[in-house]
Amino acid sequence: MEKQVSDSAHRGLEDAEVALSIRDFDLWYDDFQALKKINLSIPRNRATAFIGPSGCGKSTLLRTFNRMCDFVESVRTEGTIELDGQDIFKMDANALRVYVGMVFQHPNPFPMSIRENILYGPRRMKRLSKAEADETVERCLRRAALWDEVKDDLDKSGLGLSGGQQQRLCIARALATDPEILLMDEPTSALDPISTSMVEELMVELSEDHTVVVVTHNMQQAARVADKTCFFYLGELIEEAPTREFFANPREQRTQEYLSGRFS
């Protein structure tokens, strides 16, 4: 794999505060243990990438951060996950999801206008004046690098946008509730190379003032956008390190084998 890392995309972790703290965390689906004794700290206002083969647990852990596991009746967990020192399983799930936004693998704009997609979350939280609504729409679309493309079409359906535009609209929608953390589950796997590059640039930019956690099968993407990279295998966290160190000098043999393509 090509191991070029952008100089602008990586920042040190030494001074970063901890946004999410995962301690001795296990998760089961019925009798199948999908996550095994995960111990991990997610740094605040940095981008962290989860990599590993399919079925390794990386998406399961990501979706646990905003309690999406609550929707699966067979799930059972042990251990703790803390957001700013609070146990997420003792928080109101809806309140948690205000602080922890989510962008999925396939763009999923709501079947409503671009404007209403952005305002859906904020309007569930409080009544907005027209000025507040207009400011929110423009601010979020600008942050998602979409404003100039859609500013004259805000009342048109979000479903009419291209795939890359739809994914940026979903990012803008996720930003509209001012989340502290933005979870991204394979956010570019369904996009063309140009749209992928735009979303990657967004990840780097957003991680300056948001905690970004991205699941990706694309190791080059992790190398380009993440400050920290974590490798999962068969439900275990095998290795974590600053991204430059992770790709230049992996410590664990299974990490070395994965990065060299001996298994996928």
CSV table of C-alpha atoms in Angstrom, one decimal:
chain,number,residue,atom,x,y,z
A,1,MET,CA,0.0,0.0,0.0
A,2,GLU,CA,1.1,3.6,-0.6
A,3,LYS,CA,2.1,5.1,2.7
A,4,GLN,CA,2.2,8.8,1.9
A,5,VAL,CA,0.7,10.9,4.7
A,6,SER,CA,-0.3,14.5,4.2
A,7,ASP,CA,1.7,16.9,6.4
A,8,SER,CA,-1.4,19.0,7.1
A,9,ALA,CA,-3.7,16.1,8.1
A,10,HIS,CA,-1.9,15.0,11.2
A,11,ARG,CA,-1.5,16.6,14.6
A,12,GLY,CA,0.1,15.3,17.8
A,13,LEU,CA,-1.9,13.5,20.4
A,14,GLU,CA,0.1,14.4,23.4
A,15,ASP,CA,-1.9,17.5,24.4
A,16,ALA,CA,-5.3,16.2,23.3
A,17,GLU,CA,-7.9,15.7,25.9
A,18,VAL,CA,-10.0,12.5,26.0
A,19,ALA,CA,-13.4,12.8,24.5
A,20,LEU,CA,-14.5,9.1,24.8
A,21,SER,CA,-13.0,6.6,27.2
A,22,ILE,CA,-13.7,2.9,26.6
A,23,ARG,CA,-12.8,0.5,29.4
A,24,ASP,CA,-13.0,-3.3,29.5
A,25,PHE,CA,-15.9,-3.1,27.0
A,26,ASP,CA,-17.5,-6.3,25.8
A,27,LEU,CA,-20.5,-6.7,23.5
A,28,TRP,CA,-22.5,-9.8,22.6
A,29,TYR,CA,-25.2,-10.5,20.0
A,30,ASP,CA,-27.0,-13.4,21.7
A,31,ASP,CA,-24.1,-15.8,22.3
A,32,PHE,CA,-21.7,-14.3,19.8
A,33,GLN,CA,-19.1,-12.0,21.3
A,34,ALA,CA,-18.5,-9.2,18.8
A,35,LEU,CA,-16.2,-7.0,21.0
A,36,LYS,CA,-13.7,-8.3,23.5
A,37,LYS,CA,-12.3,-6.3,26.4
A,38,ILE,CA,-11.8,-3.0,24.4
A,39,ASN,CA,-9.7,-0.4,26.1
A,40,LEU,CA,-9.3,2.8,24.1
A,41,SER,CA,-9.3,6.5,24.5
A,42,ILE,CA,-10.6,8.7,21.6
A,43,PRO,CA,-8.8,12.1,21.6
A,44,ARG,CA,-10.9,15.3,21.4
A,45,ASN,CA,-10.8,17.4,18.3
A,46,ARG,CA,-8.8,14.9,16.4
A,47,ALA,CA,-9.7,12.3,13.7
A,48,THR,CA,-9.5,8.7,14.7
A,49,ALA,CA,-9.7,5.9,12.2
A,50,PHE,CA,-10.9,2.3,12.8
A,51,ILE,CA,-9.5,-0.2,10.3
A,52,GLY,CA,-9.7,-4.0,10.0
A,53,PRO,CA,-11.3,-6.7,8.0
A,54,SER,CA,-15.0,-7.1,7.6
A,55,GLY,CA,-16.6,-8.5,10.8
A,56,CYS,CA,-13.8,-7.4,13.1
A,57,GLY,CA,-16.1,-5.2,15.3
A,58,LYS,CA,-15.1,-1.8,14.2
A,59,SER,CA,-18.5,-0.7,13.0
A,60,THR,CA,-20.1,-2.3,16.0
A,61,LEU,CA,-18.0,-0.2,18.4
A,62,LEU,CA,-18.6,3.0,16.4
A,63,ARG,CA,-22.4,2.5,16.5
A,64,THR,CA,-22.2,1.9,20.2
A,65,PHE,CA,-20.9,5.4,20.8
A,66,ASN,CA,-24.4,6.9,20.1
A,67,ARG,CA,-26.3,3.9,21.5
A,68,MET,CA,-27.5,2.5,18.1
A,69,CYS,CA,-27.0,-0.9,19.8
A,70,ASP,CA,-30.1,-0.1,21.7
A,71,PHE,CA,-32.2,-0.9,18.6
A,72,VAL,CA,-30.9,-4.6,18.6
A,73,GLU,CA,-32.8,-6.7,21.2
A,74,SER,CA,-30.1,-9.4,21.3
A,75,VAL,CA,-27.3,-7.0,22.3
A,76,ARG,CA,-25.7,-7.3,25.8
A,77,THR,CA,-22.8,-5.2,27.0
A,78,GLU,CA,-20.3,-5.1,29.9
A,79,GLY,CA,-17.8,-2.5,30.7
A,80,THR,CA,-18.0,1.3,30.4
A,81,ILE,CA,-17.9,3.9,27.7
A,82,GLU,CA,-17.7,7.5,29.0
A,83,LEU,CA,-18.3,10.7,27.2
A,84,ASP,CA,-16.7,13.6,29.0
A,85,GLY,CA,-16.7,11.5,32.1
A,86,GLN,CA,-20.4,10.4,31.9
A,87,ASP,CA,-21.4,6.8,31.3
A,88,ILE,CA,-23.2,6.9,28.0
A,89,PHE,CA,-25.5,4.0,29.1
A,90,LYS,CA,-26.8,6.1,31.9
A,91,MET,CA,-27.5,9.1,29.7
A,92,ASP,CA,-30.8,9.7,27.9
A,93,ALA,CA,-30.2,8.2,24.5
A,94,ASN,CA,-31.8,11.0,22.6
A,95,ALA,CA,-29.7,13.6,24.4
A,96,LEU,CA,-26.6,11.5,23.7
A,97,ARG,CA,-27.4,11.6,20.0
A,98,VAL,CA,-27.4,15.3,20.0
A,99,TYR,CA,-23.8,15.3,21.2
A,100,VAL,CA,-22.8,12.3,19.0
A,101,GLY,CA,-23.8,12.7,15.4
A,102,MET,CA,-23.7,9.9,12.7
A,103,VAL,CA,-23.0,9.7,9.0
A,104,PHE,CA,-23.7,6.4,7.4
A,105,GLN,CA,-22.1,4.4,4.5
A,106,HIS,CA,-24.8,5.2,2.0
A,107,PRO,CA,-26.1,8.8,1.7
A,108,ASN,CA,-29.6,8.9,3.4
A,109,PRO,CA,-31.1,12.4,3.0
A,110,PHE,CA,-34.6,12.7,4.2
A,111,PRO,CA,-37.3,12.9,1.5
A,112,MET,CA,-37.7,16.7,2.0
A,113,SER,CA,-36.1,19.9,0.9
A,114,ILE,CA,-32.4,20.6,1.4
A,115,ARG,CA,-33.4,23.3,3.9
A,116,GLU,CA,-35.7,21.0,5.9
A,117,ASN,CA,-33.0,18.3,6.0
A,118,ILE,CA,-30.7,20.7,7.9
A,119,LEU,CA,-33.4,22.0,10.2
A,120,TYR,CA,-34.9,18.6,11.1
A,121,GLY,CA,-32.7,18.1,14.2
A,122,PRO,CA,-32.6,21.7,15.5
A,123,ARG,CA,-36.4,22.1,15.2
A,124,ARG,CA,-36.8,19.0,17.4
A,125,MET,CA,-34.7,20.7,20.1
A,126,LYS,CA,-36.2,24.2,20.1
A,127,ARG,CA,-38.3,26.8,18.2
A,128,LEU,CA,-36.2,28.7,15.7
A,129,SER,CA,-36.8,32.1,14.3
A,130,LYS,CA,-36.5,32.6,10.6
A,131,ALA,CA,-33.2,34.3,11.1
A,132,GLU,CA,-31.9,31.5,13.3
A,133,ALA,CA,-33.1,28.9,10.8
A,134,ASP,CA,-31.5,30.7,7.8
A,135,GLU,CA,-28.2,31.1,9.8
A,136,THR,CA,-28.2,27.4,10.7
A,137,VAL,CA,-28.8,26.3,7.1
A,138,GLU,CA,-26.1,28.5,5.7
A,139,ARG,CA,-23.5,27.7,8.4
A,140,CYS,CA,-23.9,24.0,8.2
A,141,LEU,CA,-23.9,23.9,4.4
A,142,ARG,CA,-20.8,26.0,4.3
A,143,ARG,CA,-19.1,23.7,6.8
A,144,ALA,CA,-20.0,20.8,4.6
A,145,ALA,CA,-18.6,22.6,1.5
A,146,LEU,CA,-22.0,22.5,-0.2
A,147,TRP,CA,-23.4,26.0,0.2
A,148,ASP,CA,-22.2,27.4,-3.1
A,149,GLU,CA,-23.6,24.4,-5.0
A,150,VAL,CA,-27.1,24.5,-3.5
A,151,LYS,CA,-27.8,28.0,-2.1
A,152,ASP,CA,-30.2,28.8,-4.9
A,153,ASP,CA,-32.0,25.4,-4.6
A,154,LEU,CA,-32.7,25.1,-0.8
A,155,ASP,CA,-36.3,24.3,-1.3
A,156,LYS,CA,-35.6,21.5,-3.7
A,157,SER,CA,-35.6,17.9,-2.6
A,158,GLY,CA,-32.3,16.6,-1.1
A,159,LEU,CA,-33.0,13.4,-3.1
A,160,GLY,CA,-32.3,15.3,-6.3
A,161,LEU,CA,-28.6,15.8,-5.5
A,162,SER,CA,-25.7,13.7,-6.7
A,163,GLY,CA,-24.4,11.0,-4.4
A,164,GLY,CA,-21.5,13.0,-3.3
A,165,GLN,CA,-23.7,16.1,-2.7
A,166,GLN,CA,-26.2,13.9,-0.7
A,167,GLN,CA,-23.4,12.7,1.6
A,168,ARG,CA,-22.2,16.2,2.2
A,169,LEU,CA,-25.8,17.2,2.9
A,170,CYS,CA,-26.0,14.3,5.5
A,171,ILE,CA,-22.8,15.7,7.1
A,172,ALA,CA,-24.3,19.2,7.2
A,173,ARG,CA,-27.5,17.7,8.7
A,174,ALA,CA,-25.4,15.9,11.4
A,175,LEU,CA,-23.6,19.2,12.2
A,176,ALA,CA,-26.9,21.1,12.6
A,177,THR,CA,-27.3,20.0,16.3
A,178,ASP,CA,-23.7,21.1,17.1
A,179,PRO,CA,-22.4,17.7,18.1
A,180,GLU,CA,-19.2,17.3,19.9
A,181,ILE,CA,-18.5,14.0,18.2
A,182,LEU,CA,-19.1,13.0,14.6
A,183,LEU,CA,-19.2,9.3,13.7
A,184,MET,CA,-18.6,8.3,10.1
A,185,ASP,CA,-19.2,4.7,9.1
A,186,GLU,CA,-17.5,4.1,5.7
A,187,PRO,CA,-18.7,7.5,4.5
A,188,THR,CA,-17.0,7.4,1.1
A,189,SER,CA,-17.5,3.8,0.1
A,190,ALA,CA,-20.4,4.6,-2.2
A,191,LEU,CA,-18.8,7.8,-3.7
A,192,ASP,CA,-16.7,8.5,-6.8
A,193,PRO,CA,-13.0,9.6,-6.4
A,194,ILE,CA,-13.7,13.3,-6.6
A,195,SER,CA,-16.5,13.2,-4.0
A,196,THR,CA,-14.4,11.0,-1.8
A,197,SER,CA,-11.6,13.6,-1.9
A,198,MET,CA,-14.0,16.3,-0.9
A,199,VAL,CA,-15.4,14.3,2.0
A,200,GLU,CA,-11.8,13.5,3.2
A,201,GLU,CA,-10.9,17.1,3.1
A,202,LEU,CA,-14.0,17.8,5.2
A,203,MET,CA,-13.0,15.1,7.8
A,204,VAL,CA,-9.6,16.8,8.2
A,205,GLU,CA,-11.2,20.3,8.5
A,206,LEU,CA,-14.0,19.2,10.9
A,207,SER,CA,-11.5,17.5,13.2
A,208,GLU,CA,-10.1,20.9,14.1
A,209,ASP,CA,-13.1,21.6,16.3
A,210,HIS,CA,-15.0,18.2,16.4
A,211,THR,CA,-14.0,14.8,17.5
A,212,VAL,CA,-14.2,12.7,14.3
A,213,VAL,CA,-14.3,8.9,14.4
A,214,VAL,CA,-14.3,7.1,11.0
A,215,VAL,CA,-14.6,3.5,10.1
A,216,THR,CA,-12.9,2.7,6.8
A,217,HIS,CA,-11.7,-0.3,4.8
A,218,ASN,CA,-9.5,2.1,2.9
A,219,MET,CA,-6.1,2.1,4.6
A,220,GLN,CA,-4.9,5.0,2.4
A,221,GLN,CA,-7.8,7.0,3.6
A,222,ALA,CA,-6.9,6.4,7.2
A,223,ALA,CA,-3.4,7.4,6.4
A,224,ARG,CA,-4.6,10.6,4.8
A,225,VAL,CA,-7.2,11.8,7.3
A,226,ALA,CA,-6.6,10.4,10.7
A,227,ASP,CA,-4.4,11.6,13.6
A,228,LYS,CA,-4.8,8.2,15.3
A,229,THR,CA,-5.4,4.8,13.8
A,230,CYS,CA,-6.8,1.7,15.5
A,231,PHE,CA,-6.6,-1.9,14.1
A,232,PHE,CA,-9.3,-4.4,15.0
A,233,TYR,CA,-9.3,-8.1,14.4
A,234,LEU,CA,-11.9,-10.7,15.4
A,235,GLY,CA,-13.5,-8.4,18.0
A,236,GLU,CA,-10.2,-7.3,19.6
A,237,LEU,CA,-8.3,-4.1,19.5
A,238,ILE,CA,-4.9,-5.3,18.3
A,239,GLU,CA,-3.0,-2.0,18.0
A,240,GLU,CA,-3.5,1.7,18.3
A,241,ALA,CA,-1.0,4.5,17.6
A,242,PRO,CA,-0.6,8.0,16.1
A,243,THR,CA,-1.2,7.5,12.4
A,244,ARG,CA,2.4,8.2,11.2
A,245,GLU,CA,3.8,5.7,13.7
A,246,PHE,CA,1.1,3.2,13.0
A,247,PHE,CA,1.8,2.9,9.3
A,248,ALA,CA,5.6,3.4,9.5
A,249,ASN,CA,6.3,1.1,12.3
A,250,PRO,CA,3.5,-1.3,13.3
A,251,ARG,CA,4.4,-3.2,16.5
A,252,GLU,CA,2.1,-6.2,16.2
A,253,GLN,CA,2.5,-9.1,13.7
A,254,ARG,CA,-1.2,-9.2,12.9
A,255,THR,CA,-1.1,-5.5,12.1
A,256,GLN,CA,2.0,-5.9,9.9
A,257,GLU,CA,0.2,-8.8,8.0
A,258,TYR,CA,-2.9,-6.8,7.5
A,259,LEU,CA,-1.1,-3.7,6.2
A,260,SER,CA,1.0,-5.9,3.9
A,261,GLY,CA,-2.2,-7.5,2.4
A,262,ARG,CA,-1.6,-11.0,3.7
A,263,PHE,CA,-5.2,-11.1,4.9
A,264,SER,CA,-8.2,-8.8,4.4
